[in-house]
PDB file of C-alpha atoms and ligand atoms in Angstrom:
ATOM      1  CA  UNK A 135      48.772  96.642  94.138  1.00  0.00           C
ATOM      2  CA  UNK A 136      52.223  95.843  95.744  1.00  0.00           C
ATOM      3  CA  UNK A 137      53.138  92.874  94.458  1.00  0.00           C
ATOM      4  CA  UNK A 138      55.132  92.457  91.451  1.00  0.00           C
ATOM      5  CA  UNK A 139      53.444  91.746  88.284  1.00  0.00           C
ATOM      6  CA  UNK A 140      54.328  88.666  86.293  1.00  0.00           C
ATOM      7  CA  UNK A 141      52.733  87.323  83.266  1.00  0.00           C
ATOM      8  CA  UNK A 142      53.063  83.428  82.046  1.00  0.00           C
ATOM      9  CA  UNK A 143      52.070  82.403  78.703  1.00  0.00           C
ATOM     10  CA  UNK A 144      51.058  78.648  77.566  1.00  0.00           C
ATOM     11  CA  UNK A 145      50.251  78.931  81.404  1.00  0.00           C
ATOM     12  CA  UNK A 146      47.754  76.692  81.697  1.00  0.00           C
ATOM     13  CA  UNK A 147      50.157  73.364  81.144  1.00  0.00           C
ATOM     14  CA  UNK A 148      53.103  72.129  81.936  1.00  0.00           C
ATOM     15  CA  UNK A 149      56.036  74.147  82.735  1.00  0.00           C
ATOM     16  CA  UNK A 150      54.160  77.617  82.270  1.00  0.00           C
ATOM     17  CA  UNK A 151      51.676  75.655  85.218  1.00  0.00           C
ATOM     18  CA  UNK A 152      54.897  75.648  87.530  1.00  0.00           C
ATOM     19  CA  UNK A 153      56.283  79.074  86.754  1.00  0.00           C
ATOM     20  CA  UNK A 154      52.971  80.250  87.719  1.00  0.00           C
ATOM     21  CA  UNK A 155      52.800  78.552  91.102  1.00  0.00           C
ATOM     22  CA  UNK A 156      56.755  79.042  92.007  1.00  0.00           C
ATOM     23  CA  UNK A 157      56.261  83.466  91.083  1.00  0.00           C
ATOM     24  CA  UNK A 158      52.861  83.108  92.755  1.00  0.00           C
ATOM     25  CA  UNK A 159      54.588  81.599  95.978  1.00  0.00           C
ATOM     26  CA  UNK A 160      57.324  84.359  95.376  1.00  0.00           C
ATOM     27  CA  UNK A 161      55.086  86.916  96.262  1.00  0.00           C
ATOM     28  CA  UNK A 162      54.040  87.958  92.380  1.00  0.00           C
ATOM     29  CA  UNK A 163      50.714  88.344  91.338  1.00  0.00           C
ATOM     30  CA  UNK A 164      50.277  85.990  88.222  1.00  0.00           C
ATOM     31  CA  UNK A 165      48.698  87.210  84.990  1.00  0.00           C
ATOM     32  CA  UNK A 166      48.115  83.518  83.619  1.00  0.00           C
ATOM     33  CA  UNK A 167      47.398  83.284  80.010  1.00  0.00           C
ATOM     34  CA  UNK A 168      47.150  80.484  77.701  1.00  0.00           C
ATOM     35  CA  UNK A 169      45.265  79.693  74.302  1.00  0.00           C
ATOM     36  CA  UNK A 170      42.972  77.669  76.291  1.00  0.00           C
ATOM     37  CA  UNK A 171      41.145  79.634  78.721  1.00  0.00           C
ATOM     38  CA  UNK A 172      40.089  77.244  80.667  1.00  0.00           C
ATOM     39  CA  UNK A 173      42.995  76.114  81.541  1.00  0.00           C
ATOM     40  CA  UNK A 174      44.563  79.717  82.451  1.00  0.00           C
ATOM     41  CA  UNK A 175      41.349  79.410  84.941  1.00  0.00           C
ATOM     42  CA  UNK A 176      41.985  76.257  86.376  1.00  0.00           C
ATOM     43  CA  UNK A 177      46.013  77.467  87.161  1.00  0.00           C
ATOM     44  CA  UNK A 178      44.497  80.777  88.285  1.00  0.00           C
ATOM     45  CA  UNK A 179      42.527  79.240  90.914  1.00  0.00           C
ATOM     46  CA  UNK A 180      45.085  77.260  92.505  1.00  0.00           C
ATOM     47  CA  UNK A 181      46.962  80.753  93.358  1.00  0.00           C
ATOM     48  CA  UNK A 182      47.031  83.696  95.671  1.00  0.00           C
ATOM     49  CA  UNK A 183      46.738  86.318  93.662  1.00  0.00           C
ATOM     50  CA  UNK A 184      46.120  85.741  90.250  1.00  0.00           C
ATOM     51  CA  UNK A 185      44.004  86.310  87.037  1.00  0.00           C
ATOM     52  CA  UNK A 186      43.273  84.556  83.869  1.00  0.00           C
ATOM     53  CA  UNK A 187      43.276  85.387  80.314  1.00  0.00           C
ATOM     54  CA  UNK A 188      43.219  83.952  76.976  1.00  0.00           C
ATOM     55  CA  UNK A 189      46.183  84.692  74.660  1.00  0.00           C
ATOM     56  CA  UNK A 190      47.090  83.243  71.152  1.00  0.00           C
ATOM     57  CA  UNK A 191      50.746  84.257  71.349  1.00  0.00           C
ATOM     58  CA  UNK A 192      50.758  83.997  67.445  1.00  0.00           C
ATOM     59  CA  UNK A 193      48.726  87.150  67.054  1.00  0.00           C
ATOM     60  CA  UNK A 194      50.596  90.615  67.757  1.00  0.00           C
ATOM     61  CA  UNK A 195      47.638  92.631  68.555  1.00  0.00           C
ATOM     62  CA  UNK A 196      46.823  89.491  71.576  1.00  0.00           C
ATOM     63  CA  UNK A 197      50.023  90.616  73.121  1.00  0.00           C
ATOM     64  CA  UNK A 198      49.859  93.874  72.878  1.00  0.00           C
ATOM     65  CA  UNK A 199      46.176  94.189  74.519  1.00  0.00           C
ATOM     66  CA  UNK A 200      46.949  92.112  77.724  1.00  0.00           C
ATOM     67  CA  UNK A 201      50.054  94.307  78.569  1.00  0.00           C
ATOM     68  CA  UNK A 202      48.375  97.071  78.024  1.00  0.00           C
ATOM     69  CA  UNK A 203      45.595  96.159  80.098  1.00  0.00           C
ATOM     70  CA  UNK A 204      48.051  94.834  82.685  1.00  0.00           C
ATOM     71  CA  UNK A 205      49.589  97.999  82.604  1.00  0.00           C
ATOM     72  CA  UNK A 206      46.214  99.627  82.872  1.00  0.00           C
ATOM     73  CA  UNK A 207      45.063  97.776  85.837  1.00  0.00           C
ATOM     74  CA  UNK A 208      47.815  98.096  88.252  1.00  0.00           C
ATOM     75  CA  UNK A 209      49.791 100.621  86.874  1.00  0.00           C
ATOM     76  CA  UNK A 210      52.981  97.976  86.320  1.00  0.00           C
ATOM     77  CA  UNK A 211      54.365  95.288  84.532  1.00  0.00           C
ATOM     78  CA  UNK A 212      57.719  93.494  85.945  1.00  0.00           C
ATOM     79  CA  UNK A 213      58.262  90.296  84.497  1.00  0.00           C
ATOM     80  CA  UNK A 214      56.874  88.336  81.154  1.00  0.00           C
ATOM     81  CA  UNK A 215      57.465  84.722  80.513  1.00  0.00           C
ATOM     82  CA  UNK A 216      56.972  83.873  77.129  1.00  0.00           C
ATOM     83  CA  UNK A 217      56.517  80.316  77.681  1.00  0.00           C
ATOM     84  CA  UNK A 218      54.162  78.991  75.153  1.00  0.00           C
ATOM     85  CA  UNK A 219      55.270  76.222  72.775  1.00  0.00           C
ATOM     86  CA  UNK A 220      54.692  73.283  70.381  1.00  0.00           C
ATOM     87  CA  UNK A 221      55.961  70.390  69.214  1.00  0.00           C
ATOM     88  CA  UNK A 222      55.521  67.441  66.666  1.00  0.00           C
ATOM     89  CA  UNK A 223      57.862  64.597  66.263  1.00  0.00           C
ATOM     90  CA  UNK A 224      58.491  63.256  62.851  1.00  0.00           C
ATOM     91  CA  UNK A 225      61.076  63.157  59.875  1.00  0.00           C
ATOM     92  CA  UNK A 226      62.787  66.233  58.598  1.00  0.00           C
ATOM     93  CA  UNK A 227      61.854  64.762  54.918  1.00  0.00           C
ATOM     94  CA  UNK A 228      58.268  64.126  56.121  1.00  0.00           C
ATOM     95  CA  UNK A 229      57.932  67.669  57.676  1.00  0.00           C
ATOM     96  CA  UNK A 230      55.221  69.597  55.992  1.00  0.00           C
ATOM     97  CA  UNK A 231      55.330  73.985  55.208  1.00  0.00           C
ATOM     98  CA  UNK A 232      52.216  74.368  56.865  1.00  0.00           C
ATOM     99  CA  UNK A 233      53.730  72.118  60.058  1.00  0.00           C
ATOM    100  CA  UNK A 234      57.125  74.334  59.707  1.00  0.00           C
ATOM    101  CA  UNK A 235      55.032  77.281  59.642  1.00  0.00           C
ATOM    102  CA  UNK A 236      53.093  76.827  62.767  1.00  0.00           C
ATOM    103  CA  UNK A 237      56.581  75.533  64.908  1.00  0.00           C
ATOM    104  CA  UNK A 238      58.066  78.675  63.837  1.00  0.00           C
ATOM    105  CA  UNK A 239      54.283  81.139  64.512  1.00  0.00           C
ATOM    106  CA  UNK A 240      54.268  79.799  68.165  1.00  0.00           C
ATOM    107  CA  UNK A 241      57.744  79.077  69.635  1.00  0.00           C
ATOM    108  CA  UNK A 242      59.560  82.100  67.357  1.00  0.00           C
ATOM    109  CA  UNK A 243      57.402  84.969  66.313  1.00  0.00           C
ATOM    110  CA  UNK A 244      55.383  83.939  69.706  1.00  0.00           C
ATOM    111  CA  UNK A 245      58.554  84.921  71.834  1.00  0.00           C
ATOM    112  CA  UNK A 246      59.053  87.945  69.267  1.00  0.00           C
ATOM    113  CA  UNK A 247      55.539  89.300  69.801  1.00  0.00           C
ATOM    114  CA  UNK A 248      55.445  89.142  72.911  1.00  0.00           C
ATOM    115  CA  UNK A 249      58.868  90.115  74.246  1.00  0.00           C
ATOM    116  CA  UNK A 250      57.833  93.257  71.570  1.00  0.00           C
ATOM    117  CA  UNK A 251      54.225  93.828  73.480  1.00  0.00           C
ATOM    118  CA  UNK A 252      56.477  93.363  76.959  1.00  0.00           C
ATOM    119  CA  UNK A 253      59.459  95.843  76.035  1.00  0.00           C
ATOM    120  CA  UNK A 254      56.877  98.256  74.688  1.00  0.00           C
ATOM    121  CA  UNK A 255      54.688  98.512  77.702  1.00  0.00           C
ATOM    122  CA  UNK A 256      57.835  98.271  80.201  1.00  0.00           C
ATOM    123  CA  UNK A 257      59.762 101.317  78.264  1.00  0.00           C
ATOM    124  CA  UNK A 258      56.233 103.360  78.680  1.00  0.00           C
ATOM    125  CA  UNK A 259      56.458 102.804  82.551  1.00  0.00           C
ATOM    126  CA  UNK A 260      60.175 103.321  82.469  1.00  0.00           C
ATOM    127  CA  UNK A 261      60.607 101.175  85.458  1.00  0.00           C
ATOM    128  CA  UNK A 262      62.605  98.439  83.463  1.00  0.00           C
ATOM    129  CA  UNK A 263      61.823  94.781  83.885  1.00  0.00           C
ATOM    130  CA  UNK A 264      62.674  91.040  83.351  1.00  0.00           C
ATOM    131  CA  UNK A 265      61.445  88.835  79.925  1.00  0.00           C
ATOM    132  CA  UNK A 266      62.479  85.578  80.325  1.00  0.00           C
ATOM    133  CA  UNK A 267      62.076  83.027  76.957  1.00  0.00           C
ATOM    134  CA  UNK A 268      61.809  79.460  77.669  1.00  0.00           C
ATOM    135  CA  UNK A 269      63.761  77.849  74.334  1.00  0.00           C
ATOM    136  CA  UNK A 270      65.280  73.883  75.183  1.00  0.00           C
ATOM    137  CA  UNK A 271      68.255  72.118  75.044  1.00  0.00           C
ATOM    138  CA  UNK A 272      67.385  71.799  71.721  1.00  0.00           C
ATOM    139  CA  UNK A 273      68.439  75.436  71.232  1.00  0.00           C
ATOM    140  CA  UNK A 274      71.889  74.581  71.568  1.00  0.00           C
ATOM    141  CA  UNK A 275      72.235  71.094  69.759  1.00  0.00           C
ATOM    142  CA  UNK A 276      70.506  69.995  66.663  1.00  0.00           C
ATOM    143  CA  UNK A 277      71.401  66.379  67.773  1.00  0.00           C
ATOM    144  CA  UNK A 278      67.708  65.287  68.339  1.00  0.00           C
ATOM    145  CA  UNK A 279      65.575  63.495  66.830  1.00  0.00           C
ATOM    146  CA  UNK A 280      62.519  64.163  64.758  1.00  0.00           C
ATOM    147  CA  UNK A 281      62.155  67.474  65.395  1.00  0.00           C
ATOM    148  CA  UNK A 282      63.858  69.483  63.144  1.00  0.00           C
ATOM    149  CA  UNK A 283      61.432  72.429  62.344  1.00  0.00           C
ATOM    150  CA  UNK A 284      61.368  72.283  66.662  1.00  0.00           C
ATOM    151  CA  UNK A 285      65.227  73.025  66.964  1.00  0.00           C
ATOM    152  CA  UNK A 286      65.850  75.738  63.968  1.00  0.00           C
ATOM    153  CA  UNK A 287      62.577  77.380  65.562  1.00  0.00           C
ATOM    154  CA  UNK A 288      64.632  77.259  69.196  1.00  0.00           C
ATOM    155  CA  UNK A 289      67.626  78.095  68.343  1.00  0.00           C
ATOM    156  CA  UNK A 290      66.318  81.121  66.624  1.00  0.00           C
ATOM    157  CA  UNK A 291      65.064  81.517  70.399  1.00  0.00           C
ATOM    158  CA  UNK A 292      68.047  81.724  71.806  1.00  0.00           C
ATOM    159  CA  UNK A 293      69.763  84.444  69.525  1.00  0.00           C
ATOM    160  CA  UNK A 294      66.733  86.491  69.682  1.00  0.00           C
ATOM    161  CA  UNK A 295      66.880  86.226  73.296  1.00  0.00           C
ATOM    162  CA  UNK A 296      70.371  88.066  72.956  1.00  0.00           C
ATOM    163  CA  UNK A 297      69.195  90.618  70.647  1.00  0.00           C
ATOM    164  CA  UNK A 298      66.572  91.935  73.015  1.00  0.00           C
ATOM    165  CA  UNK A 299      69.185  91.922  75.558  1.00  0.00           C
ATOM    166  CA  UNK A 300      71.195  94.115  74.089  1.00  0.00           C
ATOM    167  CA  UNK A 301      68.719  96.494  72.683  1.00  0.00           C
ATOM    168  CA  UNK A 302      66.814  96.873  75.996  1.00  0.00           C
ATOM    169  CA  UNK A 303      69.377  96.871  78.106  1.00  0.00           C
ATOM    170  CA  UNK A 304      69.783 100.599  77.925  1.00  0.00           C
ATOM    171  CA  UNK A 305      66.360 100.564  79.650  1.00  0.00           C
ATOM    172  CA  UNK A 306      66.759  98.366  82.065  1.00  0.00           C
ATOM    173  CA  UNK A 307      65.026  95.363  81.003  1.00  0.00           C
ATOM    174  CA  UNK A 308      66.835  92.180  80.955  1.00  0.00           C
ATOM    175  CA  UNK A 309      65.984  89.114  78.693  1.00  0.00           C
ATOM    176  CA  UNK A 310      67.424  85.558  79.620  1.00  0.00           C
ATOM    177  CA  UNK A 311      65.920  82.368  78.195  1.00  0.00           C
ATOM    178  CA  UNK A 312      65.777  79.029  80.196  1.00  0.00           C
ATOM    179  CA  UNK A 313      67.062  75.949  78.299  1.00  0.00           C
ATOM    180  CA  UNK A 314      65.067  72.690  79.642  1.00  0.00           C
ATOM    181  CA  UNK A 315      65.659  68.634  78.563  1.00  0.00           C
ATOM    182  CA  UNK A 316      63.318  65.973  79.122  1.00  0.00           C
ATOM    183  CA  UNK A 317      60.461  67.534  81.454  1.00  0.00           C
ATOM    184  CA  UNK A 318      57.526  65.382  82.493  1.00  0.00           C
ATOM    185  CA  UNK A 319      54.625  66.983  80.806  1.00  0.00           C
ATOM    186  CA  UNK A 320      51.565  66.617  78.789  1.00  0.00           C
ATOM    187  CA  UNK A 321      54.010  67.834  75.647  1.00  0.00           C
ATOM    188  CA  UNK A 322      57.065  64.909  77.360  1.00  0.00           C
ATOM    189  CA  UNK A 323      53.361  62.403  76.815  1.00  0.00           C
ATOM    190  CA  UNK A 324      52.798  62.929  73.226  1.00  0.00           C
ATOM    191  CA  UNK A 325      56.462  62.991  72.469  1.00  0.00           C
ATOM    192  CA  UNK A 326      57.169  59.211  74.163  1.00  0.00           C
ATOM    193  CA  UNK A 327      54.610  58.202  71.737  1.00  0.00           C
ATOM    194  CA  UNK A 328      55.489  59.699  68.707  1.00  0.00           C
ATOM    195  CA  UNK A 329      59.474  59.074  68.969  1.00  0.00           C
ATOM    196  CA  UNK A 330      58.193  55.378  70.328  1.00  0.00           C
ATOM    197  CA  UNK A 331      56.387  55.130  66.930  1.00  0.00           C
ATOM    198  CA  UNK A 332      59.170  56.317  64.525  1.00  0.00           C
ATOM    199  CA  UNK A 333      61.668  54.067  66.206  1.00  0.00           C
ATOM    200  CA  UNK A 334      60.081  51.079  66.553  1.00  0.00           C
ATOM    201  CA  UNK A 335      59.948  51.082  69.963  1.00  0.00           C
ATOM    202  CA  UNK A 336      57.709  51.081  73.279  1.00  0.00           C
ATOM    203  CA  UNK A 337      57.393  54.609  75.479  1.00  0.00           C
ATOM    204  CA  UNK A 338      59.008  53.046  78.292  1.00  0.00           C
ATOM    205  CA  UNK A 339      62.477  52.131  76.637  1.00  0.00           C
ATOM    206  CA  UNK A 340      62.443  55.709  75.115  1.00  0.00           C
ATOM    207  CA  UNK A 341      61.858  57.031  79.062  1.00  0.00           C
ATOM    208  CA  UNK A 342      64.981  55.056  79.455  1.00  0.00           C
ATOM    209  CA  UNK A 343      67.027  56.388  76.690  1.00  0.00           C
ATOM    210  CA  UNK A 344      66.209  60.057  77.791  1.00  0.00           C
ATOM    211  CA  UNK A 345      66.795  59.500  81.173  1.00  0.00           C
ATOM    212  CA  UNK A 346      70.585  57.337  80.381  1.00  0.00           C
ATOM    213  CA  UNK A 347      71.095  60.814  78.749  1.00  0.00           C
ATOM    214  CA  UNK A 348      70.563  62.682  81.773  1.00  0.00           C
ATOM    215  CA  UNK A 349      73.657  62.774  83.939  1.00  0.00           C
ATOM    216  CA  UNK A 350      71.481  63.377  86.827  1.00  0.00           C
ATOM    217  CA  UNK A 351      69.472  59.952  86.168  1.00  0.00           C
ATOM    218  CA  UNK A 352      65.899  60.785  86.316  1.00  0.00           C
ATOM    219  CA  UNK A 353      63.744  63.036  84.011  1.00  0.00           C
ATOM    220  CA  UNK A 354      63.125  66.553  84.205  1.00  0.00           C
ATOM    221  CA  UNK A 355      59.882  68.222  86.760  1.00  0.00           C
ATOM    222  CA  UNK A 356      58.135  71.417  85.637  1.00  0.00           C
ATOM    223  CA  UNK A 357      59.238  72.484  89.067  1.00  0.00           C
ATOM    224  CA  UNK A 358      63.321  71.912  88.314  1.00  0.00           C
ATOM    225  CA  UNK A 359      62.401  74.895  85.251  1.00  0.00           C
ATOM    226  CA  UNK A 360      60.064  76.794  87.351  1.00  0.00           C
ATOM    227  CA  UNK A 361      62.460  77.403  90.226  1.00  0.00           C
ATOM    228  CA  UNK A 362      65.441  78.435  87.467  1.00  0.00           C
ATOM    229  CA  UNK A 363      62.667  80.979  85.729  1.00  0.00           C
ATOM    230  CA  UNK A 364      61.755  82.436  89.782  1.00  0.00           C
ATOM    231  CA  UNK A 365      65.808  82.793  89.946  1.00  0.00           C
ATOM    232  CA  UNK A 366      66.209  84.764  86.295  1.00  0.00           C
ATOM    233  CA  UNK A 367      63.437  87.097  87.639  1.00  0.00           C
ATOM    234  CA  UNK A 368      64.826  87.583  91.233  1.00  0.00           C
ATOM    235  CA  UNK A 369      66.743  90.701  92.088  1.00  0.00           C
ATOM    236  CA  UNK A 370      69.868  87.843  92.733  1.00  0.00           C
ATOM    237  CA  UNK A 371      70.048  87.859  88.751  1.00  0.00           C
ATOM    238  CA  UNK A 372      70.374  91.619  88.870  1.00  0.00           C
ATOM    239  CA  UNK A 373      73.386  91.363  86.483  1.00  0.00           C
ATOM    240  CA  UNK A 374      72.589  88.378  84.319  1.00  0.00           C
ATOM    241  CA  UNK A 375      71.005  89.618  80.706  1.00  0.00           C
ATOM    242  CA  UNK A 376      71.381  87.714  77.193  1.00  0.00           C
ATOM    243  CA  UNK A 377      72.246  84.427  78.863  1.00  0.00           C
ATOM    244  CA  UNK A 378      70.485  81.123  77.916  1.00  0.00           C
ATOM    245  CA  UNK A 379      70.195  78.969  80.884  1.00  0.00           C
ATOM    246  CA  UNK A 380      70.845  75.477  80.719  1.00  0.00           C
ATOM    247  CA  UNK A 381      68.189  73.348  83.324  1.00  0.00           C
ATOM    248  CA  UNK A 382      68.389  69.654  81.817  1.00  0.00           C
ATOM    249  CA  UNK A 383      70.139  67.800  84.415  1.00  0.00           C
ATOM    250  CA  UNK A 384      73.728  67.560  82.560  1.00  0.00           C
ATOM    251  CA  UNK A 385      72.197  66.188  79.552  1.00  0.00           C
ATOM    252  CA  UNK A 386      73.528  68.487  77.194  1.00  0.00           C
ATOM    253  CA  UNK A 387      76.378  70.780  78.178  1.00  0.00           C
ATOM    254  CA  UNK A 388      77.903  73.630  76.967  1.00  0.00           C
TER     255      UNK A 388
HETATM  256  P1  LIG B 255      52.638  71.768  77.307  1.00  0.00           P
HETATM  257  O1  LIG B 255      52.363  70.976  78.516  1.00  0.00           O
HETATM  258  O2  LIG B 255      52.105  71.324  75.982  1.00  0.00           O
HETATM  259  O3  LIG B 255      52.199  73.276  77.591  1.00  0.00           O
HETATM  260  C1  LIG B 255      52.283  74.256  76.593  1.00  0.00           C
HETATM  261  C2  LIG B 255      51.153  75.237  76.771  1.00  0.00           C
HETATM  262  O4  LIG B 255      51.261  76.233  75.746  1.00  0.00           O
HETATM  263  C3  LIG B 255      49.773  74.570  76.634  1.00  0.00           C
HETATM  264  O5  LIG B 255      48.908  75.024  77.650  1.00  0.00           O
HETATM  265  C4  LIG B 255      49.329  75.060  75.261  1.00  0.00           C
HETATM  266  O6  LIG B 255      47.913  75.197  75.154  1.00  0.00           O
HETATM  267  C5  LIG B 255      49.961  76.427  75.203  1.00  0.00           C
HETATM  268  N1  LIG B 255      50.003  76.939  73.836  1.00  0.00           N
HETATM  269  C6  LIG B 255      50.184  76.240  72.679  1.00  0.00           C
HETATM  270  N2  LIG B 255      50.075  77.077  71.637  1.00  0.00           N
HETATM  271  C7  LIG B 255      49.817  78.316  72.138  1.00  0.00           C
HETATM  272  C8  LIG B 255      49.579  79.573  71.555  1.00  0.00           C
HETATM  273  N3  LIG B 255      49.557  79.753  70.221  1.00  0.00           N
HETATM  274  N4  LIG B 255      49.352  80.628  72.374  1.00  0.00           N
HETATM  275  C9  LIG B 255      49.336  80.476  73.706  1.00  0.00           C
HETATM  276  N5  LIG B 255      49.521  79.296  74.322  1.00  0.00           N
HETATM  277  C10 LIG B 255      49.772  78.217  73.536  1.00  0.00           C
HETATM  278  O7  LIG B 255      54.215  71.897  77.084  1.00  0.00           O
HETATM  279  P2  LIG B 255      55.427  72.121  78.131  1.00  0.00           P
HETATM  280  O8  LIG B 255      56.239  70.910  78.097  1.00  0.00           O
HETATM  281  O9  LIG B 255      54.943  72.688  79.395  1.00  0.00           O
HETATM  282  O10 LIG B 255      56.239  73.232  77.308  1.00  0.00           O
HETATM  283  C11 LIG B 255      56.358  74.589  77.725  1.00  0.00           C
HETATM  284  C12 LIG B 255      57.551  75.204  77.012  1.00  0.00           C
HETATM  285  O11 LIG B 255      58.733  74.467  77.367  1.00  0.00           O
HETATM  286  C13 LIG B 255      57.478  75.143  75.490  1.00  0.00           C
HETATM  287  O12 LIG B 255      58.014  76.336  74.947  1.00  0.00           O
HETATM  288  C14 LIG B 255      58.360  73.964  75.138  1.00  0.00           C
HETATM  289  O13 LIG B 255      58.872  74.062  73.831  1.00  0.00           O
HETATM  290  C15 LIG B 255      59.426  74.105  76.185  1.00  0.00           C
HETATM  291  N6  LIG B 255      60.191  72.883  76.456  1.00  0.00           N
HETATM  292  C16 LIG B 255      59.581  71.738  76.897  1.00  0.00           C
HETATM  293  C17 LIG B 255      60.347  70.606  77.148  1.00  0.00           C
HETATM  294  C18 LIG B 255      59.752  69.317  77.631  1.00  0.00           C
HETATM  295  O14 LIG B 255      60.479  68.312  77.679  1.00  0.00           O
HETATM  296  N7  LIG B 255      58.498  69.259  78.027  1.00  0.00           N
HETATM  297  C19 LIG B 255      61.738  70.643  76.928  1.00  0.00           C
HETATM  298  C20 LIG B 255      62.325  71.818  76.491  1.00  0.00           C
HETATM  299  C21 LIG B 255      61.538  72.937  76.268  1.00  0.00           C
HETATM  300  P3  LIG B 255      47.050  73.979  74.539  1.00  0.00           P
HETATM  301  O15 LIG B 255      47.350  72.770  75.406  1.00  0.00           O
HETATM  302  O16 LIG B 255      45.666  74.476  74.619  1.00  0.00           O
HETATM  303  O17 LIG B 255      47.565  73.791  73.135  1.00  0.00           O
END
């Protein structure tokens, strides 16, 4: 096969849903993988060239076999987006260990596992490559609310996101992370409720706080973090490793 090889995690929602059709359209063929298969399917079937797979990011060994078998396949593996996440709005004092401890299995040792299962397969073909971990604005500032275990699991995103770039550098693979704000998706949905509840308030006036926070007036598309993901893979980031991009629209800056 001569297209390049890309595979999306938690691609079956969301913002993995849009990196999927932006690479696709880019000429990559899409490994789309997700917890839910059927949802990797459904993504799968809206693209060119594509296939689906089912992937718990919180297991190693999950990784490790689909690059692998990517590998085996078609004999290359150029980009992995480690894209999968969760969230759950409520009070730090309210937040459970067993809640902390499933924030921290998918959106940190997730992105660990994977970018390990990615690096591994990538230094075997020696042809370098591109990871690229989507953290948040809430990487960079712990001022948000309700989701505390969310932001300490993110911001360890972002510094392990530097670590692999410097240790894989030597090999050619760079590792960038993408920092989003208030993106309309199914996880934006159950977060208008939630932070609705805890304040007090309806979804719509939250909508309208996060969107008075955003500079750019309006909340976020899937497409406005898809596009900056298609641009951290793309040859014209040739010499950008170890960065963490914001995309939110000028609602936080650093
Ligand atoms: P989403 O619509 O909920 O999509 C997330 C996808 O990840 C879902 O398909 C989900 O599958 C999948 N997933 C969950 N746990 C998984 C696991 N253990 N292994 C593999 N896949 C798993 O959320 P989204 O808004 O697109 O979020 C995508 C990423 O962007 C996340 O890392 C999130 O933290 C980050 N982000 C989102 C926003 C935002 O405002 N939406 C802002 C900043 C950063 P199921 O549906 O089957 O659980």
């Amino acid at each position: 096969m001569n297209r390049p090889i890309a595979v999306v995690t938690g691609a079956g929602s969301g913002i993995g849903r849009a990196i999927a059709r932006e690479l696709s359209r880019r000429g990559h063929h899409v490994v789309v993988s997700d917890l839910d298969l059927a949802s990797a399917e459904q993504t799968a079937r809206e693209l060119d060239s594509a296939e689906a797979h089912r992937l718990d990011v919180t297991e190693p060994e999950q990784s490790l076999d689909l690059a692998r078998g990517v590998r085996d396949t078609h004999g290359r593996l150029d980009a992995w987006i480690s894209n999968a996440g969760i969230s759950k709005m409520q009070r730090f004092v309210d937040t459970s260990p067993s809640d902390l401890r499933r924030t921290f299995a998918v959106n940190t040792e997730g992105v660990f596992y994977c970018g390990q299962a990615a690096a591994r397969v990538m230094m075997e073909l020696g042809r370098g490559g591109v990871i690229v971990n989507t953290a948040s604005m809430a990487a960079k500032q712990g001022r948000v609310p309700f989701l505390a275990d969310y932001v300490a699991s993110k911001f360890a995103v972002m510094g392990l996101t530097q670590a692999m770039a410097f240790e894989l550098a030597p090999h050619g693979i760079r590792v960038n992370a993408v920092c989003p704000g208030f993106v309309a998706t199914p996880m934006q949905e159950r977060e208008l409720a939630w932070e609705a509840e805890l304040r007090g308030v309806s979804p719509e006036e939250v909508q309208r706080l996060w969107v008075n926070d955003t500079p750019l007036g309006r909340l976020q598309t899937p497409e406005d973090v898809a596009s900056a993901v298609a641009f951290l893979v793309s040859a014209d980031a040739a010499f950008i490793t170890g960065e963490s991009l914001s995309v939110n629209g000028g609602a936080y800056m650093d």
